CSV table of C-alpha atoms in Angstrom, one decimal:
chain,number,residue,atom,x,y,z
A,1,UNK,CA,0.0,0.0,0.0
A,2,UNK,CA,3.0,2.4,0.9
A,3,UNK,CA,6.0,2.7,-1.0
A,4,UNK,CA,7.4,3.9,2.0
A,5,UNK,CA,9.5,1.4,4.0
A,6,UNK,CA,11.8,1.2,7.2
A,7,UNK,CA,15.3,1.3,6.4
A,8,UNK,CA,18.0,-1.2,7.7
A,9,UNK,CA,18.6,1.5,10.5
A,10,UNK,CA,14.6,1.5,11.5
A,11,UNK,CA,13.6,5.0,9.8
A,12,UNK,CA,11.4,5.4,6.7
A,13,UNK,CA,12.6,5.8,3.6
A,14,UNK,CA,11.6,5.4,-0.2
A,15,UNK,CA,11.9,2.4,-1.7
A,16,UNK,CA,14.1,2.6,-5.5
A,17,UNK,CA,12.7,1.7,-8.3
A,18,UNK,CA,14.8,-0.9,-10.4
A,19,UNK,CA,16.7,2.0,-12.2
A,20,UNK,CA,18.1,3.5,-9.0
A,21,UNK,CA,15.6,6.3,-8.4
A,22,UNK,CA,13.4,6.9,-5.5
A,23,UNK,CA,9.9,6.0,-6.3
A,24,UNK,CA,6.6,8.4,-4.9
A,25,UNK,CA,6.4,7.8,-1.4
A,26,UNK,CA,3.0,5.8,-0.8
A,27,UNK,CA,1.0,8.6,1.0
A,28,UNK,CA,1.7,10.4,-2.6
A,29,UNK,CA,-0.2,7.9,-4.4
A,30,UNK,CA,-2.7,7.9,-2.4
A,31,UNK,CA,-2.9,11.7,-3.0
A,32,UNK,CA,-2.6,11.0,-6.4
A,33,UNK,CA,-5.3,8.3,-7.0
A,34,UNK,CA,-7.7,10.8,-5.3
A,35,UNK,CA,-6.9,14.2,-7.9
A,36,UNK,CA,-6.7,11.3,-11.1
A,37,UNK,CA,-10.3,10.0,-9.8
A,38,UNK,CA,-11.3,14.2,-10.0
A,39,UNK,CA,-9.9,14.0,-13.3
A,40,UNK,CA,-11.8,10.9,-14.6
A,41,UNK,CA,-15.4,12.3,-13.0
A,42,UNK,CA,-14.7,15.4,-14.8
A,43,UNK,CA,-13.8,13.7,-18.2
A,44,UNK,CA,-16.8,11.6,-17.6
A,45,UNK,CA,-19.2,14.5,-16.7
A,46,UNK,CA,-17.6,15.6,-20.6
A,47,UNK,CA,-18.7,12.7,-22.1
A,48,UNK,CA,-21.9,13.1,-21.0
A,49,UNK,CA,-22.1,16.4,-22.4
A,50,UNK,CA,-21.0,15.6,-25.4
A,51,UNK,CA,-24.2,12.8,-25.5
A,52,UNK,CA,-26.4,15.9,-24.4
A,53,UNK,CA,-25.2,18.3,-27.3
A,54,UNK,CA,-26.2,14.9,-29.9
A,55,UNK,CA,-29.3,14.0,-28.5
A,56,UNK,CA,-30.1,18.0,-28.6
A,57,UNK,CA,-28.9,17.9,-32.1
A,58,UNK,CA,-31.2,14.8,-33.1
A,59,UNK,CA,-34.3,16.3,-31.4
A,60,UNK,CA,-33.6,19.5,-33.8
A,61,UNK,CA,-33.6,17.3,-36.9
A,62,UNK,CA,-35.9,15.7,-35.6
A,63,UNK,CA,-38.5,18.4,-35.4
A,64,UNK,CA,-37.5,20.1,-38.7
A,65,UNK,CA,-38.2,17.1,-40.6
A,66,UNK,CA,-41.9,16.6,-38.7
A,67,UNK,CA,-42.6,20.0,-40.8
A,68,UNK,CA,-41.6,18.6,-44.0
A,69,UNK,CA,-44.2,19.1,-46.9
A,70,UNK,CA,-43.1,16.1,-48.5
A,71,UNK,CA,-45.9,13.5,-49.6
A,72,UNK,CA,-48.5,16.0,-47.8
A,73,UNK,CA,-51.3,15.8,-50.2
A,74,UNK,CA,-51.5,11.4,-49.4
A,75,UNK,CA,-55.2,11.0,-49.2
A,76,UNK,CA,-57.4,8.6,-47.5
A,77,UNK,CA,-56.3,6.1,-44.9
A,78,UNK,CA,-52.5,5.7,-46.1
A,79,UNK,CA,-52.7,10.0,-45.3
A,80,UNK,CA,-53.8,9.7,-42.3
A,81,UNK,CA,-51.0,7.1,-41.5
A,82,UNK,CA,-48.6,9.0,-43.2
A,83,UNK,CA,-49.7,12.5,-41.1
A,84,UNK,CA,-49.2,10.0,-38.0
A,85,UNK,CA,-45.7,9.3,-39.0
A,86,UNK,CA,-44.7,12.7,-39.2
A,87,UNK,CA,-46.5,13.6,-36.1
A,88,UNK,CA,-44.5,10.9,-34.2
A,89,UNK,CA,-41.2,12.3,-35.4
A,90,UNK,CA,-42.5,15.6,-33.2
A,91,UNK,CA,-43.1,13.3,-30.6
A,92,UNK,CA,-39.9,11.6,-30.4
A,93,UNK,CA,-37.8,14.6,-30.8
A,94,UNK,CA,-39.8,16.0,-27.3
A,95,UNK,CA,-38.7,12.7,-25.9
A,96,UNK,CA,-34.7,13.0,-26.9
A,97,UNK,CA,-35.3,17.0,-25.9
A,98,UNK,CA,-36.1,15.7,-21.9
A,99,UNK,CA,-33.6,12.8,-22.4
A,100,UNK,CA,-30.9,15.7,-23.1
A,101,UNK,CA,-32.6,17.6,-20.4
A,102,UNK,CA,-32.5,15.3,-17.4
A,103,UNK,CA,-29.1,14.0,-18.6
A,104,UNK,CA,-27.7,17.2,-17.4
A,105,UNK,CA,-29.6,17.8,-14.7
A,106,UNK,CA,-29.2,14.2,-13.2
A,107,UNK,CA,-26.2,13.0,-14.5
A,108,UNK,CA,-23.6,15.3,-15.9
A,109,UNK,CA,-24.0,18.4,-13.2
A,110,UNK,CA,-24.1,15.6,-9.9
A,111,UNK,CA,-21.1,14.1,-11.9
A,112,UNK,CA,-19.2,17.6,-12.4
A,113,UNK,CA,-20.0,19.1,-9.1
A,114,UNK,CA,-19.7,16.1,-6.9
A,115,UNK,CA,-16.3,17.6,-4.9
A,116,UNK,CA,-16.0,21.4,-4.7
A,117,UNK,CA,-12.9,23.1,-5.5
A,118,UNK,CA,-12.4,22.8,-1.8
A,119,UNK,CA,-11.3,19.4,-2.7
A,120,UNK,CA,-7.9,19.8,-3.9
A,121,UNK,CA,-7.1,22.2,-0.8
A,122,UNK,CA,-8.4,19.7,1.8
A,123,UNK,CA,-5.7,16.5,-0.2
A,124,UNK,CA,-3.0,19.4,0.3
A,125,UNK,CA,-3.9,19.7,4.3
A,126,UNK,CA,-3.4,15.8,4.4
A,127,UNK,CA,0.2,16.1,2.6
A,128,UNK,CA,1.5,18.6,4.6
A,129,UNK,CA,0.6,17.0,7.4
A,130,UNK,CA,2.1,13.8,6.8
A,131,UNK,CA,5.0,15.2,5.5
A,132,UNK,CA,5.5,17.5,8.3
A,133,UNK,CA,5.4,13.9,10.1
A,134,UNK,CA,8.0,12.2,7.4
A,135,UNK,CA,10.4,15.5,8.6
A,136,UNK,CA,10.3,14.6,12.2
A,137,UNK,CA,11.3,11.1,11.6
A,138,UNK,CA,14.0,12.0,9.6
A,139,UNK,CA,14.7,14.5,11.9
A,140,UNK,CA,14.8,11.8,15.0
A,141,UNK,CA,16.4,9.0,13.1
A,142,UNK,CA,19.1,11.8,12.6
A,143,UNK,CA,19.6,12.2,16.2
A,144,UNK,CA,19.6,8.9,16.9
A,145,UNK,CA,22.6,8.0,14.1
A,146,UNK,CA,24.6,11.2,15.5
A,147,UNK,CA,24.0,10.0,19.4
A,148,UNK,CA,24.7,5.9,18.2
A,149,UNK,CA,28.1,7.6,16.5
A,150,UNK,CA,28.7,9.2,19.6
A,151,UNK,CA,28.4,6.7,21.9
A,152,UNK,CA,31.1,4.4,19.8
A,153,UNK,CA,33.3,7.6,19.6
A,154,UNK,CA,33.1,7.3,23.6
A,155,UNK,CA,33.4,4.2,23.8
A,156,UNK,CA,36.2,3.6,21.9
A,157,UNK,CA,38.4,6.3,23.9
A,158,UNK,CA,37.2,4.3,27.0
A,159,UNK,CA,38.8,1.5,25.3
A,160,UNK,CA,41.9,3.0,24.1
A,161,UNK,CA,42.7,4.8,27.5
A,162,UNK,CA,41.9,1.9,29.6
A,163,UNK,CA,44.4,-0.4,27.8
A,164,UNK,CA,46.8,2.7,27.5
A,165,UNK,CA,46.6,2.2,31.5
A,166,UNK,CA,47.0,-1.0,31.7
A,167,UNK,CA,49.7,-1.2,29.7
A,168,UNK,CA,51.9,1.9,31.2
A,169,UNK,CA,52.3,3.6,28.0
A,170,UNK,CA,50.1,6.7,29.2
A,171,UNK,CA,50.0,8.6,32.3
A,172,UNK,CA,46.4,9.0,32.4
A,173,UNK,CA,45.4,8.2,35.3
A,174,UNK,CA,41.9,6.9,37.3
A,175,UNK,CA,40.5,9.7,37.2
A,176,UNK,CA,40.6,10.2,33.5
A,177,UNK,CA,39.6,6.8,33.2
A,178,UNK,CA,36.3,7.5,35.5
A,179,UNK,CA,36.0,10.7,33.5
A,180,UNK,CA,35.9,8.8,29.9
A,181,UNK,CA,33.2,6.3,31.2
A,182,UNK,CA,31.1,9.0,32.8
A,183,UNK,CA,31.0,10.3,29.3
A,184,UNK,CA,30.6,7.0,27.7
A,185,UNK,CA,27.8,6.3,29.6
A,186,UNK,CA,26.1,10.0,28.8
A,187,UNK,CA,26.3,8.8,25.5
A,188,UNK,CA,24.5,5.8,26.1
A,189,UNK,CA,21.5,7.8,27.9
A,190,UNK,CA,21.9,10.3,25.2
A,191,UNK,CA,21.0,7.2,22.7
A,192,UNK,CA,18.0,6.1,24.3
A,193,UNK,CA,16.9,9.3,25.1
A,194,UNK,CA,16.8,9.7,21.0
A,195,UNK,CA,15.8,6.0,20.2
A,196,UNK,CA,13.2,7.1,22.6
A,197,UNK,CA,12.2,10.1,21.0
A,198,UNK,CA,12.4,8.3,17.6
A,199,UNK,CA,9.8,5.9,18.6
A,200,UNK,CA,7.6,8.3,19.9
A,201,UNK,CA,7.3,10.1,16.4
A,202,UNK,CA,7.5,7.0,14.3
A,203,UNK,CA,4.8,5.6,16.5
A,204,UNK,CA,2.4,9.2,15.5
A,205,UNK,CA,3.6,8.8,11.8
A,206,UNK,CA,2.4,5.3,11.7
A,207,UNK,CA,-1.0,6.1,13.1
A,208,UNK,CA,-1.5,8.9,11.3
A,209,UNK,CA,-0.6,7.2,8.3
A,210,UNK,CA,-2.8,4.6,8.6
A,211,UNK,CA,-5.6,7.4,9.9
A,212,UNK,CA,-5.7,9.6,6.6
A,213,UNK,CA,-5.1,6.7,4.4
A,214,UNK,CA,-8.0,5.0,5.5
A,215,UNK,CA,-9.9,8.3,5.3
A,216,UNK,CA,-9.1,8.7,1.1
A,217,UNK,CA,-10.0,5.2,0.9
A,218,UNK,CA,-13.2,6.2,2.5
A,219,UNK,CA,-13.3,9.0,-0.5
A,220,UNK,CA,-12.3,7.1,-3.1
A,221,UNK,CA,-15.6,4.6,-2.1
A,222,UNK,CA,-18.1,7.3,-2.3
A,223,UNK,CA,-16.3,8.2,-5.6
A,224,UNK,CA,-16.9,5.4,-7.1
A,225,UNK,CA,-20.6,4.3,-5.6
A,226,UNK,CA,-21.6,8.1,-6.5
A,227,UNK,CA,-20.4,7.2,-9.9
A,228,UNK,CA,-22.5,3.9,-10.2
A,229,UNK,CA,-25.3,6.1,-9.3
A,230,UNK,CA,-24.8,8.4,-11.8
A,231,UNK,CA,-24.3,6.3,-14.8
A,232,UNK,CA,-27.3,3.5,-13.2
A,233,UNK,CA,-29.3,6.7,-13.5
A,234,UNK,CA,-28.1,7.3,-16.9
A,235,UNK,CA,-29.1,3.7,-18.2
A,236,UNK,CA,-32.0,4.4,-16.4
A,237,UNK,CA,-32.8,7.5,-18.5
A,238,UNK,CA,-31.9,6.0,-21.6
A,239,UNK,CA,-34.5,3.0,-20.8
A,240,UNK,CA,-37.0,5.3,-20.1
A,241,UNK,CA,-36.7,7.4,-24.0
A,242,UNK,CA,-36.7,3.9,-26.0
A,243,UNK,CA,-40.3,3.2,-24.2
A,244,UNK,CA,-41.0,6.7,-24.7
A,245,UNK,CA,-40.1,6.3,-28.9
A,246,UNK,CA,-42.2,2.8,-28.9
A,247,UNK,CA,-45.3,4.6,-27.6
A,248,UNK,CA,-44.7,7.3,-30.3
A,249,UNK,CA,-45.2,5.0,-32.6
A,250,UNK,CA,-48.1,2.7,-31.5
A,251,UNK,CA,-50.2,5.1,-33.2
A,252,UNK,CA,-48.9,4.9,-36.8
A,253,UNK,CA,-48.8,1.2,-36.1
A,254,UNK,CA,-52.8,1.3,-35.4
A,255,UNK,CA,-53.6,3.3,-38.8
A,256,UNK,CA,-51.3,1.1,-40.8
A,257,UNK,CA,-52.7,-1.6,-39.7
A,258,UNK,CA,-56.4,0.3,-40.7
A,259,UNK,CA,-55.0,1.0,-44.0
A,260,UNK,CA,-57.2,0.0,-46.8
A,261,UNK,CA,-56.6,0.2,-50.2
A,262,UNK,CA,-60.6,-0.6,-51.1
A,263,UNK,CA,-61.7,1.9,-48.5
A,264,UNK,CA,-59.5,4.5,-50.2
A,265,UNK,CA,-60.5,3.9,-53.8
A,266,UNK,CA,-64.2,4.9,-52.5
A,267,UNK,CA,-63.6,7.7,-50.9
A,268,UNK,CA,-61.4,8.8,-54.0
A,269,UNK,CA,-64.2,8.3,-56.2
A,270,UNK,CA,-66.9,9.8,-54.0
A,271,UNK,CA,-65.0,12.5,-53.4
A,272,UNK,CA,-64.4,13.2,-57.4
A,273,UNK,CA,-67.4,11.8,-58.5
A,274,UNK,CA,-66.0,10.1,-60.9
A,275,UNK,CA,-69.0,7.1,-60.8
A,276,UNK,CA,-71.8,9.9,-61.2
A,277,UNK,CA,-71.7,10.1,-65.2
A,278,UNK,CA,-71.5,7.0,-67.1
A,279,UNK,CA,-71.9,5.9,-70.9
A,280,UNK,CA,-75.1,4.8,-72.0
A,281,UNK,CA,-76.9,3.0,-74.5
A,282,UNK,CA,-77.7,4.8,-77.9
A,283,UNK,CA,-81.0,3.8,-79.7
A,284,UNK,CA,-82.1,4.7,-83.8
Protein backbone atom coordinates (compact mmCIF):
# COMPACT_ATOMS: atom_id res chain seq x y z
CA UNK A 1 0.00 0.00 0.00
CA UNK A 2 3.05 2.44 0.93
CA UNK A 3 6.03 2.66 -0.99
CA UNK A 4 7.38 3.85 1.99
CA UNK A 5 9.46 1.43 4.02
CA UNK A 6 11.82 1.20 7.20
CA UNK A 7 15.28 1.33 6.38
CA UNK A 8 18.01 -1.20 7.70
CA UNK A 9 18.62 1.47 10.47
CA UNK A 10 14.62 1.51 11.46
CA UNK A 11 13.57 4.99 9.76
CA UNK A 12 11.38 5.43 6.74
CA UNK A 13 12.61 5.83 3.61
CA UNK A 14 11.61 5.43 -0.19
CA UNK A 15 11.86 2.36 -1.68
CA UNK A 16 14.14 2.60 -5.47
CA UNK A 17 12.69 1.75 -8.34
CA UNK A 18 14.78 -0.89 -10.45
CA UNK A 19 16.73 2.00 -12.15
CA UNK A 20 18.06 3.47 -9.00
CA UNK A 21 15.60 6.31 -8.36
CA UNK A 22 13.44 6.90 -5.49
CA UNK A 23 9.93 5.97 -6.26
CA UNK A 24 6.60 8.37 -4.94
CA UNK A 25 6.39 7.81 -1.36
CA UNK A 26 3.05 5.77 -0.77
CA UNK A 27 1.00 8.56 0.96
CA UNK A 28 1.66 10.38 -2.64
CA UNK A 29 -0.25 7.90 -4.38
CA UNK A 30 -2.73 7.89 -2.41
CA UNK A 31 -2.86 11.69 -2.95
CA UNK A 32 -2.63 10.97 -6.42
CA UNK A 33 -5.26 8.32 -6.97
CA UNK A 34 -7.65 10.85 -5.34
CA UNK A 35 -6.91 14.20 -7.94
CA UNK A 36 -6.72 11.26 -11.08
CA UNK A 37 -10.33 9.97 -9.82
CA UNK A 38 -11.34 14.25 -9.98
CA UNK A 39 -9.94 13.97 -13.34
CA UNK A 40 -11.79 10.87 -14.58
CA UNK A 41 -15.38 12.27 -12.97
CA UNK A 42 -14.68 15.43 -14.81
CA UNK A 43 -13.82 13.72 -18.23
CA UNK A 44 -16.85 11.63 -17.64
CA UNK A 45 -19.17 14.48 -16.69
CA UNK A 46 -17.61 15.64 -20.56
CA UNK A 47 -18.74 12.73 -22.13
CA UNK A 48 -21.95 13.13 -20.98
CA UNK A 49 -22.06 16.44 -22.45
CA UNK A 50 -20.95 15.61 -25.45
CA UNK A 51 -24.25 12.80 -25.53
CA UNK A 52 -26.37 15.88 -24.42
CA UNK A 53 -25.25 18.30 -27.33
CA UNK A 54 -26.17 14.93 -29.86
CA UNK A 55 -29.32 13.98 -28.50
CA UNK A 56 -30.11 17.97 -28.62
CA UNK A 57 -28.91 17.92 -32.07
CA UNK A 58 -31.19 14.78 -33.13
CA UNK A 59 -34.29 16.29 -31.43
CA UNK A 60 -33.55 19.47 -33.77
CA UNK A 61 -33.58 17.34 -36.91
CA UNK A 62 -35.87 15.71 -35.59
CA UNK A 63 -38.52 18.40 -35.35
CA UNK A 64 -37.53 20.09 -38.65
CA UNK A 65 -38.15 17.09 -40.56
CA UNK A 66 -41.88 16.58 -38.66
CA UNK A 67 -42.61 20.00 -40.78
CA UNK A 68 -41.58 18.59 -44.00
CA UNK A 69 -44.22 19.08 -46.92
CA UNK A 70 -43.11 16.07 -48.48
CA UNK A 71 -45.92 13.51 -49.62
CA UNK A 72 -48.50 15.97 -47.81
CA UNK A 73 -51.26 15.79 -50.18
CA UNK A 74 -51.46 11.37 -49.43
CA UNK A 75 -55.20 11.00 -49.19
CA UNK A 76 -57.41 8.63 -47.46
CA UNK A 77 -56.31 6.08 -44.88
CA UNK A 78 -52.53 5.68 -46.09
CA UNK A 79 -52.67 10.00 -45.35
CA UNK A 80 -53.79 9.66 -42.27
CA UNK A 81 -50.95 7.09 -41.51
CA UNK A 82 -48.62 8.99 -43.17
CA UNK A 83 -49.66 12.54 -41.10
CA UNK A 84 -49.24 10.00 -38.02
CA UNK A 85 -45.71 9.34 -38.97
CA UNK A 86 -44.71 12.69 -39.19
CA UNK A 87 -46.47 13.56 -36.10
CA UNK A 88 -44.48 10.86 -34.23
CA UNK A 89 -41.24 12.28 -35.43
CA UNK A 90 -42.53 15.61 -33.15
CA UNK A 91 -43.13 13.29 -30.56
CA UNK A 92 -39.94 11.64 -30.45
CA UNK A 93 -37.76 14.60 -30.76
CA UNK A 94 -39.77 16.01 -27.31
CA UNK A 95 -38.75 12.67 -25.91
CA UNK A 96 -34.68 12.99 -26.93
CA UNK A 97 -35.26 16.96 -25.87
CA UNK A 98 -36.11 15.65 -21.87
CA UNK A 99 -33.56 12.79 -22.42
CA UNK A 100 -30.93 15.73 -23.05
CA UNK A 101 -32.64 17.55 -20.42
CA UNK A 102 -32.48 15.32 -17.45
CA UNK A 103 -29.11 13.97 -18.64
CA UNK A 104 -27.71 17.18 -17.37
CA UNK A 105 -29.60 17.75 -14.67
CA UNK A 106 -29.18 14.22 -13.25
CA UNK A 107 -26.15 12.97 -14.54
CA UNK A 108 -23.64 15.30 -15.90
CA UNK A 109 -23.98 18.39 -13.24
CA UNK A 110 -24.10 15.65 -9.90
CA UNK A 111 -21.12 14.08 -11.94
CA UNK A 112 -19.24 17.61 -12.38
CA UNK A 113 -20.03 19.12 -9.05
CA UNK A 114 -19.66 16.07 -6.88
CA UNK A 115 -16.30 17.64 -4.89
CA UNK A 116 -16.00 21.39 -4.67
CA UNK A 117 -12.90 23.15 -5.54
CA UNK A 118 -12.38 22.80 -1.83
CA UNK A 119 -11.27 19.40 -2.75
CA UNK A 120 -7.91 19.81 -3.91
CA UNK A 121 -7.11 22.19 -0.77
CA UNK A 122 -8.37 19.67 1.82
CA UNK A 123 -5.68 16.54 -0.24
CA UNK A 124 -3.01 19.37 0.33
CA UNK A 125 -3.90 19.66 4.30
CA UNK A 126 -3.41 15.80 4.40
CA UNK A 127 0.24 16.10 2.63
CA UNK A 128 1.48 18.64 4.56
CA UNK A 129 0.61 17.01 7.36
CA UNK A 130 2.11 13.85 6.75
CA UNK A 131 5.03 15.20 5.53
CA UNK A 132 5.46 17.55 8.29
CA UNK A 133 5.41 13.90 10.14
CA UNK A 134 8.04 12.22 7.41
CA UNK A 135 10.35 15.47 8.57
CA UNK A 136 10.30 14.64 12.23
CA UNK A 137 11.28 11.12 11.63
CA UNK A 138 13.98 11.99 9.57
CA UNK A 139 14.67 14.51 11.93
CA UNK A 140 14.80 11.75 15.05
CA UNK A 141 16.43 8.95 13.11
CA UNK A 142 19.10 11.76 12.56
CA UNK A 143 19.58 12.21 16.21
CA UNK A 144 19.63 8.91 16.89
CA UNK A 145 22.61 7.98 14.09
CA UNK A 146 24.63 11.21 15.49
CA UNK A 147 24.01 9.96 19.39
CA UNK A 148 24.65 5.94 18.16
CA UNK A 149 28.05 7.61 16.49
CA UNK A 150 28.68 9.24 19.59
CA UNK A 151 28.42 6.70 21.92
CA UNK A 152 31.06 4.39 19.76
CA UNK A 153 33.32 7.64 19.64
CA UNK A 154 33.05 7.26 23.63
CA UNK A 155 33.43 4.18 23.81
CA UNK A 156 36.17 3.58 21.87
CA UNK A 157 38.44 6.30 23.88
CA UNK A 158 37.21 4.29 27.00
CA UNK A 159 38.76 1.54 25.25
CA UNK A 160 41.86 2.99 24.10
CA UNK A 161 42.67 4.82 27.51
CA UNK A 162 41.88 1.86 29.55
CA UNK A 163 44.40 -0.39 27.76
CA UNK A 164 46.85 2.71 27.53
CA UNK A 165 46.58 2.25 31.47
CA UNK A 166 47.03 -0.96 31.70
CA UNK A 167 49.72 -1.23 29.71
CA UNK A 168 51.89 1.92 31.21
CA UNK A 169 52.28 3.65 28.03
CA UNK A 170 50.11 6.68 29.19
CA UNK A 171 50.02 8.61 32.34
CA UNK A 172 46.37 8.96 32.43
CA UNK A 173 45.42 8.15 35.31
CA UNK A 174 41.91 6.86 37.30
CA UNK A 175 40.55 9.74 37.25
CA UNK A 176 40.64 10.18 33.47
CA UNK A 177 39.60 6.78 33.25
CA UNK A 178 36.32 7.48 35.50
CA UNK A 179 36.03 10.68 33.53
CA UNK A 180 35.88 8.77 29.92
CA UNK A 181 33.23 6.28 31.17
CA UNK A 182 31.12 8.95 32.80
CA UNK A 183 30.98 10.34 29.27
CA UNK A 184 30.62 7.00 27.68
CA UNK A 185 27.79 6.30 29.63
CA UNK A 186 26.14 10.02 28.83
CA UNK A 187 26.29 8.77 25.47
CA UNK A 188 24.53 5.85 26.12
CA UNK A 189 21.47 7.81 27.85
CA UNK A 190 21.89 10.27 25.24
CA UNK A 191 20.96 7.17 22.68
CA UNK A 192 18.04 6.13 24.33
CA UNK A 193 16.85 9.29 25.10
CA UNK A 194 16.77 9.72 20.96
CA UNK A 195 15.78 5.96 20.23
CA UNK A 196 13.16 7.09 22.62
CA UNK A 197 12.17 10.10 21.04
CA UNK A 198 12.38 8.26 17.58
CA UNK A 199 9.83 5.88 18.61
CA UNK A 200 7.61 8.26 19.95
CA UNK A 201 7.25 10.11 16.44
CA UNK A 202 7.51 7.02 14.30
CA UNK A 203 4.81 5.63 16.47
CA UNK A 204 2.41 9.22 15.54
CA UNK A 205 3.63 8.76 11.79
CA UNK A 206 2.42 5.34 11.66
CA UNK A 207 -0.99 6.09 13.05
CA UNK A 208 -1.49 8.95 11.33
CA UNK A 209 -0.58 7.16 8.33
CA UNK A 210 -2.83 4.61 8.56
CA UNK A 211 -5.55 7.39 9.86
CA UNK A 212 -5.70 9.56 6.65
CA UNK A 213 -5.05 6.74 4.41
CA UNK A 214 -8.04 5.04 5.54
CA UNK A 215 -9.89 8.30 5.30
CA UNK A 216 -9.12 8.74 1.10
CA UNK A 217 -9.99 5.24 0.85
CA UNK A 218 -13.20 6.19 2.47
CA UNK A 219 -13.35 9.04 -0.54
CA UNK A 220 -12.26 7.06 -3.09
CA UNK A 221 -15.59 4.56 -2.06
CA UNK A 222 -18.07 7.25 -2.27
CA UNK A 223 -16.32 8.22 -5.63
CA UNK A 224 -16.86 5.38 -7.06
CA UNK A 225 -20.57 4.28 -5.57
CA UNK A 226 -21.58 8.10 -6.47
CA UNK A 227 -20.42 7.17 -9.89
CA UNK A 228 -22.47 3.92 -10.18
CA UNK A 229 -25.33 6.13 -9.26
CA UNK A 230 -24.82 8.41 -11.77
CA UNK A 231 -24.29 6.33 -14.75
CA UNK A 232 -27.26 3.47 -13.17
CA UNK A 233 -29.27 6.67 -13.55
CA UNK A 234 -28.09 7.34 -16.90
CA UNK A 235 -29.12 3.72 -18.24
CA UNK A 236 -32.03 4.36 -16.41
CA UNK A 237 -32.84 7.46 -18.46
CA UNK A 238 -31.90 5.99 -21.60
CA UNK A 239 -34.45 3.02 -20.77
CA UNK A 240 -37.02 5.30 -20.12
CA UNK A 241 -36.74 7.38 -24.02
CA UNK A 242 -36.71 3.86 -25.99
CA UNK A 243 -40.29 3.23 -24.16
CA UNK A 244 -41.02 6.65 -24.69
CA UNK A 245 -40.08 6.28 -28.87
CA UNK A 246 -42.18 2.80 -28.92
CA UNK A 247 -45.33 4.60 -27.62
CA UNK A 248 -44.73 7.30 -30.26
CA UNK A 249 -45.15 5.01 -32.56
CA UNK A 250 -48.05 2.72 -31.54
CA UNK A 251 -50.18 5.13 -33.22
CA UNK A 252 -48.86 4.90 -36.81
CA UNK A 253 -48.78 1.15 -36.14
CA UNK A 254 -52.75 1.32 -35.38
CA UNK A 255 -53.58 3.25 -38.76
CA UNK A 256 -51.34 1.05 -40.81
CA UNK A 257 -52.73 -1.58 -39.68
CA UNK A 258 -56.37 0.33 -40.69
CA UNK A 259 -55.01 1.03 -44.04
CA UNK A 260 -57.17 -0.03 -46.76
CA UNK A 261 -56.63 0.19 -50.23
CA UNK A 262 -60.56 -0.59 -51.13
CA UNK A 263 -61.68 1.85 -48.46
CA UNK A 264 -59.46 4.49 -50.23
CA UNK A 265 -60.50 3.93 -53.84
CA UNK A 266 -64.18 4.90 -52.54
CA UNK A 267 -63.59 7.66 -50.90
CA UNK A 268 -61.43 8.78 -53.96
CA UNK A 269 -64.24 8.27 -56.18
CA UNK A 270 -66.88 9.84 -53.98
CA UNK A 271 -65.00 12.49 -53.42
CA UNK A 272 -64.41 13.22 -57.43
CA UNK A 273 -67.40 11.79 -58.53
CA UNK A 274 -66.00 10.05 -60.94
CA UNK A 275 -69.05 7.10 -60.82
CA UNK A 276 -71.76 9.91 -61.21
CA UNK A 277 -71.68 10.09 -65.22
CA UNK A 278 -71.50 7.04 -67.06
CA UNK A 279 -71.93 5.90 -70.85
CA UNK A 280 -75.06 4.79 -71.98
CA UNK A 281 -76.92 3.01 -74.47
CA UNK A 282 -77.75 4.83 -77.91
CA UNK A 283 -80.98 3.83 -79.68
CA UNK A 284 -82.12 4.72 -83.76
Amino acid sequence: MFCGVLSSGGHAADKKDPQGGACMPGFEILLQKQLKGKQMQKEMSEFVHERIKIEEEYAKNLSKLSLSPLAAQEEGTVGEAWIQLKKSLHDEAEVHLKFSNKLHSEVEKPMLTFRSDHFKKDLKKYDHHIADLRKQLASRYAGVEKARKALADRQKDLEVKTQQLEVKLSNKTEEDIKKARRKSTQAGDDLMRSLDLYNQTQSKWFEEMVTTSMELEKLEVDRIEWIQQHLRQYTTLRHETDMFNQSTIENVDQLLRAVDPAKDRDLWVKEHKTGDVRPIDLDI
